[in-house]
Amino acid sequence: MFEATTILAYRAEGKAVIGGDGQVTFGNTILKNNATKIRTLHNGTILAGFAGSTADAFNLFEMFEAKLSEYKGDLFKSVIGFAKMWRKDKHLRQLEAMMIVLNREHIFILSGNGDVVEPQDGKIAAIGSGGNYALSAARALERHANMEPRKVIEESLQIAGELCIYTNTNIKILEL
């Protein structure tokens, strides 16, 4: 588990939404509280979020974007190709990092161990130190509240920010 961030993604009602907090920590010190850890890829058709070091994020986003281009935007083929590349590279394998990538049809969690995990429900995924808080909140809201997907992300990240010391409530959200 990373003491780094909280990223939450949700697919519902024909929409794909991802959000992240803004806190960057180093040990027990807050370095920045307004970082952006999510972005759109492949001409705005894919959403992605990252937990890990900032330098690694830029490199991995760029590499994943290249895989998306190679596979003409096919998210499933891109995550498989990217996971193989990430796992086989001895330097990349050492990164303590995770990514969530999604579009309106699929959602995946990726890691340097070669993991490509599609959430059991195919709808909600979270990574980072506050990920389990955000995931729990999102599942509860999905089951018991009638909320737009964007609002589920916003409220769930707010709850995670109130509980996890490595997560703040400076939330950024992207939607397809």
Short mmCIF file of C-alpha atoms in Angstrom, two decimals:
data_model
loop_
_atom_site.label_atom_id
_atom_site.label_comp_id
_atom_site.label_asym_id
_atom_site.label_seq_id
_atom_site.Cartn_x
_atom_site.Cartn_y
_atom_site.Cartn_z
CA MET A 1 0.00 0.00 0.00
CA PHE A 2 1.33 3.38 -0.98
CA GLU A 3 1.44 6.26 1.46
CA ALA A 4 1.10 8.46 -1.54
CA THR A 5 -2.34 9.28 -2.84
CA THR A 6 -5.88 8.20 -3.43
CA ILE A 7 -7.26 7.48 -6.90
CA LEU A 8 -10.84 6.28 -7.43
CA ALA A 9 -12.49 5.31 -10.72
CA TYR A 10 -16.10 4.40 -11.48
CA ARG A 11 -17.99 3.24 -14.56
CA ALA A 12 -21.77 3.60 -14.52
CA GLU A 13 -24.68 4.92 -16.56
CA GLY A 14 -22.55 4.93 -19.72
CA LYS A 15 -20.00 7.21 -18.07
CA ALA A 16 -16.42 6.76 -16.92
CA VAL A 17 -15.17 8.96 -14.08
CA ILE A 18 -11.84 9.15 -12.27
CA GLY A 19 -10.78 11.33 -9.38
CA GLY A 20 -7.78 11.88 -7.21
CA ASP A 21 -6.74 13.89 -4.21
CA GLY A 22 -4.06 16.56 -4.45
CA GLN A 23 -1.68 15.63 -1.66
CA VAL A 24 1.96 14.73 -2.24
CA THR A 25 3.78 13.48 0.83
CA PHE A 26 7.33 12.60 1.68
CA GLY A 27 7.40 10.57 4.87
CA ASN A 28 5.29 12.51 7.34
CA THR A 29 5.62 15.82 5.48
CA ILE A 30 3.19 17.30 2.97
CA LEU A 31 5.18 18.58 -0.01
CA LYS A 32 2.24 19.78 -2.08
CA ASN A 33 -1.51 19.81 -1.65
CA ASN A 34 -2.73 20.55 -5.18
CA ALA A 35 -1.08 17.94 -7.40
CA THR A 36 -2.90 16.44 -10.38
CA LYS A 37 -2.56 12.65 -10.48
CA ILE A 38 -5.14 11.90 -13.15
CA ARG A 39 -5.25 12.62 -16.86
CA THR A 40 -6.91 11.83 -20.14
CA LEU A 41 -5.03 9.76 -22.72
CA HIS A 42 -5.42 8.79 -26.36
CA ASN A 43 -7.25 11.88 -27.59
CA GLY A 44 -9.50 12.04 -24.54
CA THR A 45 -10.90 8.49 -24.86
CA ILE A 46 -9.09 6.93 -21.87
CA LEU A 47 -8.84 8.11 -18.26
CA ALA A 48 -5.84 7.24 -16.10
CA GLY A 49 -4.69 7.78 -12.53
CA PHE A 50 -1.44 7.02 -10.79
CA ALA A 51 -0.19 6.19 -7.29
CA GLY A 52 3.57 6.33 -6.77
CA SER A 53 6.34 8.84 -7.35
CA THR A 54 5.73 11.79 -9.66
CA ALA A 55 8.72 11.11 -11.90
CA ASP A 56 7.55 7.53 -12.41
CA ALA A 57 4.04 8.75 -13.23
CA PHE A 58 5.16 10.85 -16.18
CA ASN A 59 7.25 8.00 -17.57
CA LEU A 60 4.52 5.37 -17.15
CA PHE A 61 1.76 7.59 -18.57
CA GLU A 62 3.94 8.23 -21.63
CA MET A 63 4.68 4.53 -22.05
CA PHE A 64 1.03 3.59 -21.68
CA GLU A 65 0.05 6.25 -24.21
CA ALA A 66 2.50 4.62 -26.66
CA LYS A 67 0.80 1.24 -26.11
CA LEU A 68 -2.60 2.83 -26.73
CA SER A 69 -1.28 4.19 -30.03
CA GLU A 70 0.25 0.84 -30.94
CA TYR A 71 -3.06 -0.94 -30.33
CA LYS A 72 -5.17 1.86 -31.87
CA GLY A 73 -6.92 2.71 -28.59
CA ASP A 74 -7.93 -0.85 -27.72
CA LEU A 75 -7.79 -0.63 -23.93
CA PHE A 76 -7.73 -4.37 -23.25
CA LYS A 77 -4.87 -5.10 -25.66
CA SER A 78 -3.01 -2.02 -24.42
CA VAL A 79 -3.13 -3.02 -20.75
CA ILE A 80 -1.91 -6.53 -21.54
CA GLY A 81 0.95 -5.24 -23.69
CA PHE A 82 1.84 -2.58 -21.15
CA ALA A 83 1.82 -5.03 -18.22
CA LYS A 84 4.15 -7.38 -20.10
CA MET A 85 6.53 -4.54 -20.89
CA TRP A 86 6.41 -3.18 -17.32
CA ARG A 87 7.04 -6.59 -15.77
CA LYS A 88 9.89 -7.54 -18.12
CA ASP A 89 11.90 -4.31 -17.76
CA LYS A 90 14.28 -4.71 -14.80
CA HIS A 91 14.25 -0.98 -14.00
CA LEU A 92 10.50 -0.44 -14.38
CA ARG A 93 9.79 -3.54 -12.29
CA GLN A 94 11.44 -1.79 -9.32
CA LEU A 95 8.95 1.08 -9.37
CA GLU A 96 6.52 1.14 -6.49
CA ALA A 97 3.64 2.32 -8.57
CA MET A 98 0.12 1.44 -9.63
CA MET A 99 -2.23 2.80 -12.26
CA ILE A 100 -5.94 2.74 -12.93
CA VAL A 101 -7.02 3.06 -16.55
CA LEU A 102 -10.58 3.08 -17.85
CA ASN A 103 -12.98 3.99 -20.58
CA ARG A 104 -16.76 3.57 -20.75
CA GLU A 105 -16.43 -0.20 -21.35
CA HIS A 106 -13.53 -1.36 -19.14
CA ILE A 107 -11.65 -0.53 -15.96
CA PHE A 108 -8.28 -1.99 -14.95
CA ILE A 109 -5.71 -1.73 -12.16
CA LEU A 110 -2.10 -2.17 -13.34
CA SER A 111 1.09 -2.79 -11.39
CA GLY A 112 4.77 -3.43 -12.04
CA ASN A 113 4.32 -7.03 -10.94
CA GLY A 114 2.49 -7.59 -14.20
CA ASP A 115 -0.92 -7.42 -12.57
CA VAL A 116 -3.86 -6.54 -14.77
CA VAL A 117 -6.90 -6.62 -12.51
CA GLU A 118 -10.42 -5.89 -13.62
CA PRO A 119 -12.49 -5.23 -10.49
CA GLN A 120 -14.94 -7.98 -9.59
CA ASP A 121 -17.93 -5.72 -10.21
CA GLY A 122 -16.31 -4.20 -13.30
CA LYS A 123 -17.33 -0.77 -12.05
CA ILE A 124 -15.24 0.60 -9.18
CA ALA A 125 -11.47 0.57 -8.60
CA ALA A 126 -9.22 2.41 -6.17
CA ILE A 127 -5.50 2.60 -5.45
CA GLY A 128 -3.25 4.41 -3.03
CA SER A 129 -3.18 4.87 0.72
CA GLY A 130 -6.76 6.11 0.90
CA GLY A 131 -7.98 3.72 -1.78
CA ASN A 132 -9.82 1.33 0.51
CA TYR A 133 -11.60 4.20 2.26
CA ALA A 134 -12.70 5.65 -1.08
CA LEU A 135 -13.66 2.23 -2.45
CA SER A 136 -15.80 1.43 0.59
CA ALA A 137 -17.56 4.78 0.40
CA ALA A 138 -18.17 4.41 -3.35
CA ARG A 139 -19.64 0.93 -2.94
CA ALA A 140 -21.98 2.15 -0.19
CA LEU A 141 -23.08 5.16 -2.23
CA GLU A 142 -23.64 3.04 -5.33
CA ARG A 143 -25.81 0.60 -3.40
CA HIS A 144 -27.79 3.00 -1.23
CA ALA A 145 -27.87 6.41 -2.87
CA ASN A 146 -29.15 7.64 -6.19
CA MET A 147 -26.18 9.74 -7.29
CA GLU A 148 -24.55 10.65 -10.58
CA PRO A 149 -21.20 8.84 -11.09
CA ARG A 150 -19.25 12.09 -10.77
CA LYS A 151 -20.91 12.82 -7.41
CA VAL A 152 -20.10 9.28 -6.18
CA ILE A 153 -16.41 9.93 -6.92
CA GLU A 154 -16.47 13.37 -5.31
CA GLU A 155 -18.19 12.26 -2.10
CA SER A 156 -16.13 9.08 -1.77
CA LEU A 157 -12.84 10.96 -2.13
CA GLN A 158 -14.08 13.53 0.38
CA ILE A 159 -14.69 10.71 2.88
CA ALA A 160 -11.25 9.19 2.19
CA GLY A 161 -9.67 12.62 2.72
CA GLU A 162 -11.36 12.88 6.11
CA LEU A 163 -9.95 9.49 7.22
CA CYS A 164 -6.55 8.96 5.59
CA ILE A 165 -3.66 11.19 6.68
CA TYR A 166 -2.00 10.76 3.27
CA THR A 167 -5.10 11.98 1.40
CA ASN A 168 -6.53 15.48 1.26
CA THR A 169 -9.81 16.92 0.04
CA ASN A 170 -8.34 18.94 -2.83
CA ILE A 171 -10.09 16.71 -5.35
CA LYS A 172 -9.74 16.70 -9.13
CA ILE A 173 -12.16 14.76 -11.35
CA LEU A 174 -12.21 13.81 -15.04
CA GLU A 175 -15.17 12.30 -16.88
CA LEU A 176 -15.93 10.64 -20.23
#
